[in-house]
Amino acid sequence: MKLYDDVLLRLTALLPAEPSKRAAYCETECAPEGEKDSFLMRADMAYELGGGGRASAEAVVFADLDGENSETLLFGPDLGELRSDVPFAHFTIIQLKETDPAALYSEQLKSVGFTVFQLSPAGYHVRISPASCREQVRVAKDALRTNPPLSLINVGNSLIRAFLDRGDVSRVRTIFVTDPRADYKALSSLAIKVKRITDAVQSALQKDGLDCASCNMKPVCDEIDGLRELHFGKEGKK
């Protein structure tokens, strides 16, 4: 979807030119599965990504991807290299098999976006706040003592597998940022912008009528090229 093109350009500008690690998706190198809805006590965790008052940002972006493979990119230290709570950002870019915006349903976007909540690697306990676009992760001490130890590359493979298993996703690029030098304030603002765009897309596909003046999504439509055309295109097909 072209609606997120400016977001991707901004994200690229905020990240270093080259990732610390880049790995093509490998189904056999996923993180081991843990128990769903389990809880990790503070005494059992090594540290928390985005915890201890540190900055945090999370977003799922819908866009076309370059290249042929799904992949995981890491900017900053991996889990085995960290020793304490750090700021954290996690952006996942999804390419849907259906590329015609007029054919997308709001429930599909919502369902794809919430796939991240199904992620439950052993020793990697994710807490996401969709309203504030934050993601915090408690990492267990035991997960870092396994052989091999838990890695964000393994976690990325697990997340990619969960998306691809849906059947309506063709490719995934998941990006983790743990670099202390990153501009997390800007990344957080970008995550909030992604949410506003997705909310506006869902609103455009759900609402009837063309009374833009009374729509609370008008400021977003004025800012993002293509949103108004998406809504008017839907209405024109009725």
Tab-separated table of C-alpha atoms in Angstrom:
chain	number	residue	atom	x	y	z
A	1	MET	CA	0.000	0.000	0.000
A	2	LYS	CA	1.398	3.352	-1.066
A	3	LEU	CA	-0.163	5.090	1.936
A	4	TYR	CA	2.832	4.189	4.083
A	5	ASP	CA	5.577	5.171	1.633
A	6	ASP	CA	6.468	8.364	3.510
A	7	VAL	CA	6.659	6.359	6.740
A	8	LEU	CA	9.157	3.951	5.203
A	9	LEU	CA	11.294	6.796	3.888
A	10	ARG	CA	11.324	8.400	7.325
A	11	LEU	CA	12.116	5.089	9.027
A	12	THR	CA	15.054	4.504	6.672
A	13	ALA	CA	16.355	7.996	7.418
A	14	LEU	CA	16.185	7.389	11.187
A	15	LEU	CA	18.162	4.131	11.082
A	16	PRO	CA	21.881	3.603	10.398
A	17	ALA	CA	22.852	2.836	6.822
A	18	GLU	CA	23.641	-0.787	7.693
A	19	PRO	CA	22.090	-3.062	10.336
A	20	SER	CA	24.192	-4.825	12.965
A	21	LYS	CA	22.642	-8.094	11.778
A	22	ARG	CA	20.569	-8.993	8.733
A	23	ALA	CA	19.151	-12.472	8.278
A	24	ALA	CA	16.884	-13.936	5.612
A	25	TYR	CA	13.918	-15.835	7.017
A	26	CYS	CA	14.742	-19.401	7.996
A	27	GLU	CA	11.880	-21.528	9.294
A	28	THR	CA	14.253	-23.936	11.044
A	29	GLU	CA	15.864	-21.156	13.080
A	30	CYS	CA	12.817	-19.886	14.950
A	31	ALA	CA	12.889	-19.313	18.698
A	32	PRO	CA	11.550	-22.232	20.770
A	33	GLU	CA	7.899	-21.868	21.662
A	34	GLY	CA	6.961	-20.948	25.208
A	35	GLU	CA	3.689	-21.179	27.083
A	36	LYS	CA	1.078	-18.660	25.976
A	37	ASP	CA	-0.110	-16.179	28.609
A	38	SER	CA	2.763	-17.116	30.919
A	39	PHE	CA	4.238	-14.453	33.196
A	40	LEU	CA	7.877	-13.722	33.916
A	41	MET	CA	8.705	-12.454	37.391
A	42	ARG	CA	11.260	-9.662	37.706
A	43	ALA	CA	13.533	-11.933	39.719
A	44	ASP	CA	13.729	-14.321	36.758
A	45	MET	CA	14.406	-11.751	34.054
A	46	ALA	CA	17.785	-10.514	32.862
A	47	TYR	CA	16.461	-7.135	31.700
A	48	GLU	CA	13.545	-5.540	29.896
A	49	LEU	CA	13.573	-4.072	26.404
A	50	GLY	CA	11.782	-0.745	26.625
A	51	GLY	CA	11.460	-1.178	30.405
A	52	GLY	CA	12.569	0.827	33.398
A	53	GLY	CA	11.154	4.038	31.969
A	54	ARG	CA	13.113	3.650	28.721
A	55	ALA	CA	11.652	4.701	25.394
A	56	SER	CA	9.701	2.178	23.362
A	57	ALA	CA	7.959	2.127	19.973
A	58	GLU	CA	6.042	-0.517	18.013
A	59	ALA	CA	4.213	-0.455	14.687
A	60	VAL	CA	2.980	-2.727	11.916
A	61	VAL	CA	3.293	-1.124	8.471
A	62	PHE	CA	1.545	-2.346	5.304
A	63	ALA	CA	3.684	-1.766	2.207
A	64	ASP	CA	5.391	-3.400	-0.752
A	65	LEU	CA	8.870	-4.737	0.023
A	66	ASP	CA	11.939	-4.782	-2.162
A	67	GLY	CA	13.914	-7.995	-2.523
A	68	GLU	CA	12.585	-11.532	-2.686
A	69	ASN	CA	12.830	-12.852	0.866
A	70	SER	CA	11.339	-12.105	4.238
A	71	GLU	CA	14.017	-10.990	6.658
A	72	THR	CA	14.945	-9.709	10.108
A	73	LEU	CA	17.062	-6.601	10.642
A	74	LEU	CA	18.695	-5.683	13.951
A	75	PHE	CA	20.125	-2.267	14.712
A	76	GLY	CA	22.131	-2.418	17.912
A	77	PRO	CA	23.212	-5.154	20.342
A	78	ASP	CA	21.512	-8.554	20.293
A	79	LEU	CA	19.998	-10.114	23.421
A	80	GLY	CA	23.189	-11.894	24.474
A	81	GLU	CA	25.124	-8.622	24.364
A	82	LEU	CA	22.784	-6.644	26.631
A	83	ARG	CA	23.204	-6.397	30.389
A	84	SER	CA	20.431	-4.035	31.530
A	85	ASP	CA	17.175	-2.359	30.468
A	86	VAL	CA	17.492	-0.511	27.146
A	87	PRO	CA	15.234	1.594	24.897
A	88	PHE	CA	13.577	-0.487	22.208
A	89	ALA	CA	11.771	-0.099	18.890
A	90	HIS	CA	10.136	-2.773	16.768
A	91	PHE	CA	8.711	-2.085	13.301
A	92	THR	CA	7.212	-4.877	11.180
A	93	ILE	CA	6.571	-4.268	7.484
A	94	ILE	CA	3.936	-6.510	5.910
A	95	GLN	CA	3.348	-7.083	2.219
A	96	LEU	CA	-0.137	-8.464	1.678
A	97	LYS	CA	-0.954	-10.774	-1.200
A	98	GLU	CA	-3.882	-8.517	-2.094
A	99	THR	CA	-2.425	-5.185	-3.220
A	100	ASP	CA	-5.607	-3.387	-4.312
A	101	PRO	CA	-6.512	-1.036	-1.397
A	102	ALA	CA	-10.162	-1.019	-2.417
A	103	ALA	CA	-10.299	-4.777	-1.852
A	104	LEU	CA	-8.862	-4.631	1.657
A	105	TYR	CA	-11.210	-5.008	4.589
A	106	SER	CA	-10.635	-3.259	7.885
A	107	GLU	CA	-10.938	-6.562	9.731
A	108	GLN	CA	-8.077	-7.967	7.658
A	109	LEU	CA	-5.762	-5.104	8.605
A	110	LYS	CA	-6.745	-5.443	12.231
A	111	SER	CA	-6.325	-9.212	12.182
A	112	VAL	CA	-2.901	-9.067	10.518
A	113	GLY	CA	-1.738	-6.373	12.918
A	114	PHE	CA	-2.747	-8.392	15.957
A	115	THR	CA	-0.746	-11.429	14.797
A	116	VAL	CA	2.154	-10.001	16.797
A	117	PHE	CA	0.188	-10.769	19.965
A	118	GLN	CA	0.406	-14.484	19.156
A	119	LEU	CA	4.174	-14.432	19.521
A	120	SER	CA	5.315	-16.358	22.605
A	121	PRO	CA	8.952	-17.531	22.366
A	122	ALA	CA	10.271	-19.215	25.496
A	123	GLY	CA	11.860	-16.628	27.761
A	124	TYR	CA	10.705	-13.682	25.643
A	125	HIS	CA	7.631	-12.103	27.211
A	126	VAL	CA	6.051	-9.397	25.071
A	127	ARG	CA	3.731	-6.683	26.349
A	128	ILE	CA	2.230	-4.387	23.714
A	129	SER	CA	0.120	-1.293	24.244
A	130	PRO	CA	-1.646	-0.570	20.919
A	131	ALA	CA	-3.049	2.711	22.218
A	132	SER	CA	0.402	4.152	22.986
A	133	CYS	CA	2.317	2.212	20.287
A	134	ARG	CA	4.726	0.746	22.842
A	135	GLU	CA	6.280	-2.707	23.081
A	136	GLN	CA	8.138	-3.928	26.158
A	137	VAL	CA	9.834	-7.309	26.393
A	138	ARG	CA	11.030	-9.129	29.487
A	139	VAL	CA	13.924	-11.447	28.663
A	140	ALA	CA	14.457	-14.415	30.957
A	141	LYS	CA	17.881	-15.196	32.386
A	142	ASP	CA	17.440	-18.859	31.459
A	143	ALA	CA	16.783	-17.978	27.801
A	144	LEU	CA	20.242	-16.420	27.584
A	145	ARG	CA	21.891	-19.553	29.034
A	146	THR	CA	20.562	-21.987	26.452
A	147	ASN	CA	22.766	-23.298	23.668
A	148	PRO	CA	22.398	-21.412	21.404
A	149	PRO	CA	21.072	-18.494	23.471
A	150	LEU	CA	17.875	-16.686	22.485
A	151	SER	CA	18.459	-14.101	19.760
A	152	LEU	CA	16.343	-11.366	18.182
A	153	ILE	CA	17.054	-13.057	14.857
A	154	ASN	CA	15.336	-16.219	16.159
A	155	VAL	CA	12.455	-14.118	17.494
A	156	GLY	CA	12.188	-12.396	14.108
A	157	ASN	CA	11.971	-15.770	12.361
A	158	SER	CA	9.163	-16.801	14.726
A	159	LEU	CA	7.234	-13.621	14.022
A	160	ILE	CA	7.707	-13.934	10.266
A	161	ARG	CA	6.480	-17.541	10.386
A	162	ALA	CA	3.348	-16.468	12.268
A	163	PHE	CA	2.550	-13.870	9.596
A	164	LEU	CA	3.284	-16.134	6.628
A	165	ASP	CA	1.174	-18.921	8.134
A	166	ARG	CA	-1.886	-16.678	7.834
A	167	GLY	CA	-2.027	-17.188	4.070
A	168	ASP	CA	-2.771	-13.559	3.160
A	169	VAL	CA	0.788	-12.283	3.712
A	170	SER	CA	3.455	-12.689	1.032
A	171	ARG	CA	6.544	-11.180	2.678
A	172	VAL	CA	7.638	-9.707	6.002
A	173	ARG	CA	10.498	-7.521	7.167
A	174	THR	CA	10.762	-7.142	10.924
A	175	ILE	CA	13.112	-4.521	12.368
A	176	PHE	CA	14.437	-4.446	15.931
A	177	VAL	CA	16.252	-1.399	17.328
A	178	THR	CA	18.297	-1.587	20.546
A	179	ASP	CA	20.994	0.937	19.611
A	180	PRO	CA	21.230	3.478	22.472
A	181	ARG	CA	22.134	6.194	19.943
A	182	ALA	CA	18.868	5.845	17.982
A	183	ASP	CA	16.337	8.684	18.008
A	184	TYR	CA	13.597	6.871	19.924
A	185	LYS	CA	11.477	9.989	20.277
A	186	ALA	CA	11.276	10.243	16.495
A	187	LEU	CA	10.678	6.488	16.157
A	188	SER	CA	7.834	6.732	18.669
A	189	SER	CA	6.274	9.614	16.736
A	190	LEU	CA	6.562	7.572	13.566
A	191	ALA	CA	4.848	4.590	15.216
A	192	ILE	CA	1.970	6.840	16.261
A	193	LYS	CA	1.694	8.129	12.688
A	194	VAL	CA	1.478	4.532	11.429
A	195	LYS	CA	-1.400	3.877	13.834
A	196	ARG	CA	-3.210	7.007	12.654
A	197	ILE	CA	-2.887	5.911	9.021
A	198	THR	CA	-4.125	2.375	9.736
A	199	ASP	CA	-7.037	3.708	11.799
A	200	ALA	CA	-7.931	6.061	8.934
A	201	VAL	CA	-7.783	3.220	6.381
A	202	GLN	CA	-10.108	1.133	8.537
A	203	SER	CA	-12.435	4.100	8.948
A	204	ALA	CA	-12.495	4.764	5.196
A	205	LEU	CA	-13.377	1.142	4.458
A	206	GLN	CA	-16.069	0.974	7.115
A	207	LYS	CA	-17.880	4.284	6.805
A	208	ASP	CA	-20.556	5.206	4.334
A	209	GLY	CA	-21.053	8.714	3.034
A	210	LEU	CA	-18.621	11.432	1.993
A	211	ASP	CA	-19.113	14.057	4.693
A	212	CYS	CA	-15.430	14.757	5.287
A	213	ALA	CA	-16.144	17.798	7.445
A	214	SER	CA	-17.751	15.639	10.143
A	215	CYS	CA	-15.152	12.849	10.060
A	216	ASN	CA	-12.575	12.770	12.851
A	217	MET	CA	-10.064	11.283	10.406
A	218	LYS	CA	-10.067	14.369	8.168
A	219	PRO	CA	-6.712	15.702	9.509
A	220	VAL	CA	-5.061	12.391	8.654
A	221	CYS	CA	-6.621	12.300	5.174
A	222	ASP	CA	-5.417	15.858	4.569
A	223	GLU	CA	-1.886	14.814	5.464
A	224	ILE	CA	-1.595	11.385	3.790
A	225	ASP	CA	-1.891	11.150	0.008
A	226	GLY	CA	-4.293	8.458	-1.102
A	227	LEU	CA	-6.552	8.162	1.953
A	228	ARG	CA	-9.311	10.348	0.580
A	229	GLU	CA	-9.042	8.601	-2.792
A	230	LEU	CA	-9.386	5.261	-1.001
A	231	HIS	CA	-12.659	6.325	0.619
A	232	PHE	CA	-14.063	7.996	-2.493
A	233	GLY	CA	-13.021	4.992	-4.596
A	234	LYS	CA	-14.949	2.686	-2.287
A	235	GLU	CA	-18.019	4.903	-2.506
A	236	GLY	CA	-17.752	5.078	-6.315
A	237	LYS	CA	-17.999	1.292	-6.589
A	238	LYS	CA	-21.323	1.154	-4.767
